[in-house]
PDB file of C-alpha atoms in Angstrom:
ATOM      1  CA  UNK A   1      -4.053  19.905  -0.159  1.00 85.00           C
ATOM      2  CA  UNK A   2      -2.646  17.339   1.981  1.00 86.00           C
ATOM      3  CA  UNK A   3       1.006  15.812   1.848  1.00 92.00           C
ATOM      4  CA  UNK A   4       2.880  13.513   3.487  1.00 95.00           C
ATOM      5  CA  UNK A   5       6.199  13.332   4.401  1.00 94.00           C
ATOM      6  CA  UNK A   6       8.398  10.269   5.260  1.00 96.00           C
ATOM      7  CA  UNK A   7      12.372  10.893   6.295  1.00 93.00           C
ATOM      8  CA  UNK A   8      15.313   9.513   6.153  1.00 94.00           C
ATOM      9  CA  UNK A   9      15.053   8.201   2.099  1.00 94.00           C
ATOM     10  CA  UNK A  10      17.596   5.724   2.461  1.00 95.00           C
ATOM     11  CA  UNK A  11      19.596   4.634   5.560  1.00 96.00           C
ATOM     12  CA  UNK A  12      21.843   2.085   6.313  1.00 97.00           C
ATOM     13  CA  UNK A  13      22.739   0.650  10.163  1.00 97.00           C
ATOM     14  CA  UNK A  14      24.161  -2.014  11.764  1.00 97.00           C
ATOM     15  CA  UNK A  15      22.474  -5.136  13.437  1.00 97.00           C
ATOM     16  CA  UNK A  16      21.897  -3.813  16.732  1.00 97.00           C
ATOM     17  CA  UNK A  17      21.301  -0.357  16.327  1.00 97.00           C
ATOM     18  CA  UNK A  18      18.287   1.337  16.943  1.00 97.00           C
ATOM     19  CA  UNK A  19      16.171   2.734  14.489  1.00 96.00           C
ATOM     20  CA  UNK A  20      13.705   5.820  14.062  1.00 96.00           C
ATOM     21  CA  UNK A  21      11.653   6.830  11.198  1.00 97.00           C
ATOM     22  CA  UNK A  22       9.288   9.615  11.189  1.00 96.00           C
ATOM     23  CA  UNK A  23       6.329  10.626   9.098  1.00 97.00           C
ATOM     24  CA  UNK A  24       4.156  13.170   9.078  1.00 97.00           C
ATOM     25  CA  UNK A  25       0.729  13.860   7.344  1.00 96.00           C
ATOM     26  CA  UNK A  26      -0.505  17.670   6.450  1.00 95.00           C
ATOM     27  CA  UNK A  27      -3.582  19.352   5.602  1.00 93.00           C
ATOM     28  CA  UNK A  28      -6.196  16.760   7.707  1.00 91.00           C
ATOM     29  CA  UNK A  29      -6.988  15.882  10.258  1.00 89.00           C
ATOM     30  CA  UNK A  30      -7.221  12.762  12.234  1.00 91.00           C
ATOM     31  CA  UNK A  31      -6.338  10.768  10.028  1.00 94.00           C
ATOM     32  CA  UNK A  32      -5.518   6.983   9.669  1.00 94.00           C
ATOM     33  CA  UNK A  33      -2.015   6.061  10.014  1.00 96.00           C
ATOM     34  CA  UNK A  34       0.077   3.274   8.433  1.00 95.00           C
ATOM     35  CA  UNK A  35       3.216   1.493   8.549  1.00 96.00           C
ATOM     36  CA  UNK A  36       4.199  -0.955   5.935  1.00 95.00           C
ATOM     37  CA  UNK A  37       7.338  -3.291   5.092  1.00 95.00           C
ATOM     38  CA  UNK A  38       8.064  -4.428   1.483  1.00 93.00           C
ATOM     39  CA  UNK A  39      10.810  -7.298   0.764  1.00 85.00           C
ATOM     40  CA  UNK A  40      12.497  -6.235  -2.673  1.00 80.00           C
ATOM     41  CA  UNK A  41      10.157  -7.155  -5.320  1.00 77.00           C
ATOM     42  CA  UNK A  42       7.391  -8.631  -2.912  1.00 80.00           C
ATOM     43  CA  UNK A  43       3.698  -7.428  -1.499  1.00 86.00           C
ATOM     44  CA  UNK A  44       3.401  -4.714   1.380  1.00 91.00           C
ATOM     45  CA  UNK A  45       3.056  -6.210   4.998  1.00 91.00           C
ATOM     46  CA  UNK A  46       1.091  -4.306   7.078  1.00 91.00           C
ATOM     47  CA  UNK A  47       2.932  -3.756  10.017  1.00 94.00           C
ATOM     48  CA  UNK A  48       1.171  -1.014  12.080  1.00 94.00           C
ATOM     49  CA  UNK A  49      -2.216   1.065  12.080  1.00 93.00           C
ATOM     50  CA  UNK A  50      -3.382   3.715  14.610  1.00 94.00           C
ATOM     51  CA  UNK A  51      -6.659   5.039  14.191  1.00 92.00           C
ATOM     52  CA  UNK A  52      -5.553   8.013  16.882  1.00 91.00           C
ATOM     53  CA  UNK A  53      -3.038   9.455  19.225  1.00 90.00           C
ATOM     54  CA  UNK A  54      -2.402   6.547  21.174  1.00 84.00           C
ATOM     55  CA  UNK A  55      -4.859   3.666  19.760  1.00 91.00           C
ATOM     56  CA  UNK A  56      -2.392   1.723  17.476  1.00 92.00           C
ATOM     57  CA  UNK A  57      -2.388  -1.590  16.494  1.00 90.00           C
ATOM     58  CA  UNK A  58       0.491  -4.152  16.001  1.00 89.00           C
ATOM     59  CA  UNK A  59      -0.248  -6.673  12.855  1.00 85.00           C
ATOM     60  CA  UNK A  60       2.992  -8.438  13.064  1.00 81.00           C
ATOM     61  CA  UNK A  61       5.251  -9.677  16.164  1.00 67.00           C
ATOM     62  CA  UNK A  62       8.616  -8.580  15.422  1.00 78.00           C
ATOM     63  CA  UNK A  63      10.937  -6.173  17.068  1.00 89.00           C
ATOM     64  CA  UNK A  64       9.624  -2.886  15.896  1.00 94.00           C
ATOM     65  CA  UNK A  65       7.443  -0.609  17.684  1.00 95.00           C
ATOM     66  CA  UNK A  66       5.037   2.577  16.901  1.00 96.00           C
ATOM     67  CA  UNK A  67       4.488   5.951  18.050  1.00 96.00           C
ATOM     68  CA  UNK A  68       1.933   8.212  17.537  1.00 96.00           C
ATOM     69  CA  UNK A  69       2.890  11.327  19.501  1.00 94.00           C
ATOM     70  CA  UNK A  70       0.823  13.790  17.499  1.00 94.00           C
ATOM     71  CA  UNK A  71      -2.088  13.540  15.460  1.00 95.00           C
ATOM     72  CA  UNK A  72      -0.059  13.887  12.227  1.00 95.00           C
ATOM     73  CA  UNK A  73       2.903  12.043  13.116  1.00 96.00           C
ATOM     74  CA  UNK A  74       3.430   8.741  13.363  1.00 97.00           C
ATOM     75  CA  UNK A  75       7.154   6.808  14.205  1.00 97.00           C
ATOM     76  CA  UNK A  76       8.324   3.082  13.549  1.00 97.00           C
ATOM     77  CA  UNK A  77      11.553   2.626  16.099  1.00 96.00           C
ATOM     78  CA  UNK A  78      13.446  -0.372  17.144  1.00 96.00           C
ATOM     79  CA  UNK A  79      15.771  -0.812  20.007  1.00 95.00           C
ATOM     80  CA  UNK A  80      17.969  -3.597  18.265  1.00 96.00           C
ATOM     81  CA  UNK A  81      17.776  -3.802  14.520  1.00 96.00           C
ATOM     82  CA  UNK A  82      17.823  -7.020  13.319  1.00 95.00           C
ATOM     83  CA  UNK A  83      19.698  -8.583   9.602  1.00 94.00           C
ATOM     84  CA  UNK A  84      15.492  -9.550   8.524  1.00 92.00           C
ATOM     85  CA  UNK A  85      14.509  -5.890   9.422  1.00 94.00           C
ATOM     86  CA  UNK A  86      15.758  -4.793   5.811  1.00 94.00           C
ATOM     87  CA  UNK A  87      13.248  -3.345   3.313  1.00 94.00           C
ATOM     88  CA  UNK A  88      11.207  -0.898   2.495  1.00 96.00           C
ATOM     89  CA  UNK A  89       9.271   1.149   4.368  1.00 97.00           C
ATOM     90  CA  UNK A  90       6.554   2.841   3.772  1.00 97.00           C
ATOM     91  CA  UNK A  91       3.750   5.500   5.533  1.00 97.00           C
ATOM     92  CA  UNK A  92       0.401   5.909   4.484  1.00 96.00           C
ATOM     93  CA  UNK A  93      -2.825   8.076   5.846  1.00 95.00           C
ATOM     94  CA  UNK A  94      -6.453   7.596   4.853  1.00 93.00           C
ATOM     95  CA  UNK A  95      -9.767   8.738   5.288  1.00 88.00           C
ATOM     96  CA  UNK A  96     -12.178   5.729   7.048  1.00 76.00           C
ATOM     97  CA  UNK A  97     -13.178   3.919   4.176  1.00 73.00           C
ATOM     98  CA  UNK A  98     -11.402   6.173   1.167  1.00 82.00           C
ATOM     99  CA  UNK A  99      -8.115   5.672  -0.708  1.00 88.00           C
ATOM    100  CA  UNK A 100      -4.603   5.661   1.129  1.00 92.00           C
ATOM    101  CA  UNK A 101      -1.729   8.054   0.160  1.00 94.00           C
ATOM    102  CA  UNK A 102       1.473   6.501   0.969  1.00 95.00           C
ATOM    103  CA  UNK A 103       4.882   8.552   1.725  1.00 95.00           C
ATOM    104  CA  UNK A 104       7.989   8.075  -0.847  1.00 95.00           C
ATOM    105  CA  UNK A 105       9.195   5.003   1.561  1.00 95.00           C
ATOM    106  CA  UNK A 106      12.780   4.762   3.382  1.00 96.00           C
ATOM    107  CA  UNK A 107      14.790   2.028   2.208  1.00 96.00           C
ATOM    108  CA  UNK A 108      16.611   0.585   5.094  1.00 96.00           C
ATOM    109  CA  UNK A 109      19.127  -1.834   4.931  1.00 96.00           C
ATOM    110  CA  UNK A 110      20.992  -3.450   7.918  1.00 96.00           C
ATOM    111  CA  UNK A 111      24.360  -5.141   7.629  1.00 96.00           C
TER     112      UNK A 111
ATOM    113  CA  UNK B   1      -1.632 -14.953   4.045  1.00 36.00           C
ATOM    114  CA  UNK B   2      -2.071 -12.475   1.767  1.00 40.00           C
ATOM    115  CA  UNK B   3      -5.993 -11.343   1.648  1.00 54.00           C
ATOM    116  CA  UNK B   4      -5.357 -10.444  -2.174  1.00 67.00           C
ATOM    117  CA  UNK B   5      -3.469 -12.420  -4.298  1.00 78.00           C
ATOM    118  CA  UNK B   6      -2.674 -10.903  -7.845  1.00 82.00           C
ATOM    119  CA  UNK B   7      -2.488 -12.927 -10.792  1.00 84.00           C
ATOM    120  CA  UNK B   8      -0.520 -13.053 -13.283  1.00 90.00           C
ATOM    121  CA  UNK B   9       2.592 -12.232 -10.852  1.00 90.00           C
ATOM    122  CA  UNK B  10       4.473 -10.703 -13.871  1.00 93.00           C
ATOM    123  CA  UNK B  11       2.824  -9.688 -17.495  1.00 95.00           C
ATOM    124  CA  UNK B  12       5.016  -8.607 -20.711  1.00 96.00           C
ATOM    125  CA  UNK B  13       3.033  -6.960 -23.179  1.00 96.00           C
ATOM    126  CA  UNK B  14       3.780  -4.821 -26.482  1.00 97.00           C
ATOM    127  CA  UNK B  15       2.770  -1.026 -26.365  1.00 97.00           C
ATOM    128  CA  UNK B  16      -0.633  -0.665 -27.649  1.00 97.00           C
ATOM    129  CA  UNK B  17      -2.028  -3.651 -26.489  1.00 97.00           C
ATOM    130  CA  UNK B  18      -4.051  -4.367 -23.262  1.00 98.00           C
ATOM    131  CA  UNK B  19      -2.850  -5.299 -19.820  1.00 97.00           C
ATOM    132  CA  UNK B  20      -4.980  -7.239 -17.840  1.00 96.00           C
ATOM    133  CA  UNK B  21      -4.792  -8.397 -13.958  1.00 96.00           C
ATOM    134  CA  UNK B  22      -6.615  -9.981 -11.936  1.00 95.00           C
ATOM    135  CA  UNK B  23      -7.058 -10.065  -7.958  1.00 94.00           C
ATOM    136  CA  UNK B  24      -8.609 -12.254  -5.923  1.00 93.00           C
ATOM    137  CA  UNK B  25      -9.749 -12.039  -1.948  1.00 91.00           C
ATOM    138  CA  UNK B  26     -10.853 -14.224   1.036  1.00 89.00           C
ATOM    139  CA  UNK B  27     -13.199 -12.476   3.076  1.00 86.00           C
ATOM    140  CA  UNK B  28     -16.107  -9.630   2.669  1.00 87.00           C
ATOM    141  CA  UNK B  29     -14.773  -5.917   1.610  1.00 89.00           C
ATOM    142  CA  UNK B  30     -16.645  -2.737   1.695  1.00 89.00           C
ATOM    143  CA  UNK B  31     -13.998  -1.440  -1.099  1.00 90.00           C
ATOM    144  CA  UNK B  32     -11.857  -3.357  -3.035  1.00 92.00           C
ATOM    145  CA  UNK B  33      -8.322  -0.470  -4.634  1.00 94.00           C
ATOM    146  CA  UNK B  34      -5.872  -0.698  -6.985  1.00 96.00           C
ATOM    147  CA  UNK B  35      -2.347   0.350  -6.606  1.00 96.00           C
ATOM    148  CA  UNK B  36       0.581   1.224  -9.226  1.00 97.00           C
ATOM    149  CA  UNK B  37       3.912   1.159  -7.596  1.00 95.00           C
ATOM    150  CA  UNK B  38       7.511   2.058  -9.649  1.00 94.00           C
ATOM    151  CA  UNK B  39      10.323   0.733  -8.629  1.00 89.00           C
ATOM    152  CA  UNK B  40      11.798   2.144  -5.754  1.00 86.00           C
ATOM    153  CA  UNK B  41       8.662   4.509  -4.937  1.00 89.00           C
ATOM    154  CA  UNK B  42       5.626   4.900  -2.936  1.00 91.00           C
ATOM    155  CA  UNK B  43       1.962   3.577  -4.132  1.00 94.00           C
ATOM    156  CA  UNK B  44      -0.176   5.559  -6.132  1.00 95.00           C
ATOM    157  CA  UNK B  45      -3.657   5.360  -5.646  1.00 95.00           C
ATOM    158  CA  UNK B  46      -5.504   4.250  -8.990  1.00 97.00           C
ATOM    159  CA  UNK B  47      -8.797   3.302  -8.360  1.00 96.00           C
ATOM    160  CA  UNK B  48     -11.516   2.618  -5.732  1.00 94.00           C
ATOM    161  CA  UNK B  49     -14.460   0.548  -5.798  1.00 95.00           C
ATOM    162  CA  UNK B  50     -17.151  -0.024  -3.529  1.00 92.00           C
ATOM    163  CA  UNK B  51     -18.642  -3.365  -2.854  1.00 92.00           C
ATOM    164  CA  UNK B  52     -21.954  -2.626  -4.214  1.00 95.00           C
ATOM    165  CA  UNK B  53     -20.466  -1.513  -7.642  1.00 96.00           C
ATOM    166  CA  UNK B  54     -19.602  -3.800 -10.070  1.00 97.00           C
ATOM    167  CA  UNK B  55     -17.436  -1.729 -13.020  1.00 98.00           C
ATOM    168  CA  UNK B  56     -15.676   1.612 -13.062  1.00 97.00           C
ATOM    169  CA  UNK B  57     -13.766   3.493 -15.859  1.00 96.00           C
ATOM    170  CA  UNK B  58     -10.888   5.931 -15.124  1.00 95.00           C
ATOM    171  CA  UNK B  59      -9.219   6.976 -18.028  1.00 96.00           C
ATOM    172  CA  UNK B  60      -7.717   4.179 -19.540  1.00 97.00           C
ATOM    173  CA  UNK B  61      -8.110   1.894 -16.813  1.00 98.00           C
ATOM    174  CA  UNK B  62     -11.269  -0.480 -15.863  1.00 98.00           C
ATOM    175  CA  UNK B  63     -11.812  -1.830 -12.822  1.00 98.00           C
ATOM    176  CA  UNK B  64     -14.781  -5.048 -12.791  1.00 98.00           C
ATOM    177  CA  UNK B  65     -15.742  -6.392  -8.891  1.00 97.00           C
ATOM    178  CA  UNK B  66     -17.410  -9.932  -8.455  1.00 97.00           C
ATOM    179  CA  UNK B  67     -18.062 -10.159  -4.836  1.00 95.00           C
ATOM    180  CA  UNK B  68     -19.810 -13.721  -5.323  1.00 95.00           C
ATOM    181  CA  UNK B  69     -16.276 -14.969  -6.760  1.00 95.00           C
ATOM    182  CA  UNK B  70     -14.326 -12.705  -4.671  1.00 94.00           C
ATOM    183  CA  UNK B  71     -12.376 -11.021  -7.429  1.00 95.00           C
ATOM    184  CA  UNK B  72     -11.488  -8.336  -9.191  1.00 96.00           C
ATOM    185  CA  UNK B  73      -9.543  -6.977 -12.495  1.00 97.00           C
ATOM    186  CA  UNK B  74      -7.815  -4.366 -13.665  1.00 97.00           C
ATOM    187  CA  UNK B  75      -7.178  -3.545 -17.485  1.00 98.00           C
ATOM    188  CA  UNK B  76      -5.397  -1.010 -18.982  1.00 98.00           C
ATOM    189  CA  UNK B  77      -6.106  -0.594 -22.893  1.00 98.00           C
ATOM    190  CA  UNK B  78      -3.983   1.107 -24.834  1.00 97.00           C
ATOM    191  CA  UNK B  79      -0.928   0.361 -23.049  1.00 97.00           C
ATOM    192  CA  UNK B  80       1.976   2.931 -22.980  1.00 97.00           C
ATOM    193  CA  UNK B  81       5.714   2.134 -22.140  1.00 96.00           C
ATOM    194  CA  UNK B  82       5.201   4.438 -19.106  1.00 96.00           C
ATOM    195  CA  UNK B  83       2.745   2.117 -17.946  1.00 97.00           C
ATOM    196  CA  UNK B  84       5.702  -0.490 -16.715  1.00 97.00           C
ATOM    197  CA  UNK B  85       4.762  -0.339 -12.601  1.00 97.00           C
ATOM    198  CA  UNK B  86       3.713  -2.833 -10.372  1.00 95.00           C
ATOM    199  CA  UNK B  87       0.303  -3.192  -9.435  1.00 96.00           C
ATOM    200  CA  UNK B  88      -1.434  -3.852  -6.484  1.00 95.00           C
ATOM    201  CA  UNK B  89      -4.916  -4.730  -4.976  1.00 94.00           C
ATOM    202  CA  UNK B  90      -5.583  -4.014  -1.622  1.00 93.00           C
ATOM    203  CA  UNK B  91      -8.846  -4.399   0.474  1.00 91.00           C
ATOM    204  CA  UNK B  92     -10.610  -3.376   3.296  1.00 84.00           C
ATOM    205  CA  UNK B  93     -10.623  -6.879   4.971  1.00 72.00           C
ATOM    206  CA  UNK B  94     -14.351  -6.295   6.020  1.00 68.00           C
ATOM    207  CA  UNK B  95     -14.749  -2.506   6.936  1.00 65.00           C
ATOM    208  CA  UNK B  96     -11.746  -2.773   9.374  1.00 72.00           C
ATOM    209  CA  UNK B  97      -9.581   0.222   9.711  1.00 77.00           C
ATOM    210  CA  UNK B  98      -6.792  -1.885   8.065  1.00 84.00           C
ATOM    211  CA  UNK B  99      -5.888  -2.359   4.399  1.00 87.00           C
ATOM    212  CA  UNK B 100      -4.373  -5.833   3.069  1.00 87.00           C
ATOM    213  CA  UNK B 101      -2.391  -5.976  -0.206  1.00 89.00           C
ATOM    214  CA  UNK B 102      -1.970  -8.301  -2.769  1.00 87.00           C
ATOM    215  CA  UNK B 103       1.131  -9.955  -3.808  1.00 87.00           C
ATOM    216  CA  UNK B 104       1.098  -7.682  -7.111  1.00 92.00           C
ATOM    217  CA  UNK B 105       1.817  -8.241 -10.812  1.00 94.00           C
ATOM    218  CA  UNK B 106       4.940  -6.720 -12.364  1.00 95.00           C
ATOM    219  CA  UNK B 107       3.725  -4.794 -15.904  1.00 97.00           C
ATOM    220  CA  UNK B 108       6.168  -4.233 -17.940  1.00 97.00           C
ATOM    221  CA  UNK B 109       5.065  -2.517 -21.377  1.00 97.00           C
ATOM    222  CA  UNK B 110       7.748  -2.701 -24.309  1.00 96.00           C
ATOM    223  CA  UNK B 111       8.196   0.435 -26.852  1.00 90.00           C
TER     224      UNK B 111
END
């Protein structure tokens, strides 16, 4: 069966630090890749989809940035964290056209 | 904006009753899903349905689709106090590789 994992589950950093989180997908192959950001108590923002090892698309202009290094594994980083970066972050992987499975999210907060 | 907007953005209902929410979209889908998110967690999958269905059952849950109004609805019958989530719709905005989500409705079901 296929799992995903999504690490650290909580992390706090200071404006200006970079940031780093990591997921990874088992049991497929291939799949679709997603990064989203939720504000406490709001929607999801889509902020980044990859489709393969290197074809990833940016949804939102901002100061993050993703990785797709191997198939499974896809990275959200920033050089310079900013106060607005805070929130919720979450992973997903899909199947073209089928459900999404999301990760259990890292909740990042920046002071 | 938001391709899915869900309405109402928070329902309070008594245990037993029905929960009912409603989602609305702007452009074509190929599959319209619906999400349950608890607090602090990742997004379960609930339900898919394709464009060229128009009602699907899944345990308690019923999912209707009216692509000519560009909506959809969830209900829930037979509501339980572990039923208290948030709940999202998302869609395939058009057979694009991405998903959009709704703005979701809080449920919260009292014992």
């Amino acid at each position: 069966s296929q799992t995903i994992h999504q690490w650290p589950a909580t992390l706090v950093q200071p404006v200006g630090s970079p940031l780093s989180l990591e997921c990874t997908v088992e049991g497929t192959s291939n799949p679709n890749l997603y990064w989203y950001r939720q504000a406490a108590g709001r929607g999801l923002q889509l902020l980044f989809y990859s489709i393969g090892i290197d074809q990833i698309s940016s949804e939102v202009p901002q100061n993050l940035s993703a990785s797709r290094p191997q198939d499974r594994q896809f990275i959200l980083s920033s050089k310079k964290l900013l106060l607005s970066d805070s929130g919720f972050y979450l992973c997903a992987w899909s199947e073209q056209g089928w459900e999404q499975f999301f990760g259990p999210g890292t909740r990042l907060t920046v002071l | 904006s938001q391709q899915g907007e869900e309405d109402p953005q928070a329902l309070s209902i008594q245990e037993g009753e029905n929960a009912t929410m409603n989602c609305s979209y702007k452009t074509s889908i190929n599959n319209l899903q619906w999400y349950r998110q608890n607090s602090g967690r990742g997004l379960v999958h609930l339900i898919l349905i394709r464009s060229n269905e128009r009602e699907k059952h899944s345990g308690r849950l019923r999912v209707t689709l009216d692509t000519s109004k560009k909506s959809s609805s969830l209900l829930i019958t037979a509501s339980r106090a572990a039923d208290t989530a948030s709940y999202f719709c998302a869609t395939d905005a058009g057979g694009t590789y991405k998903y959009i989500f709704g703005t979701g409705t809080r449920l919260k079901v009292l014992a």
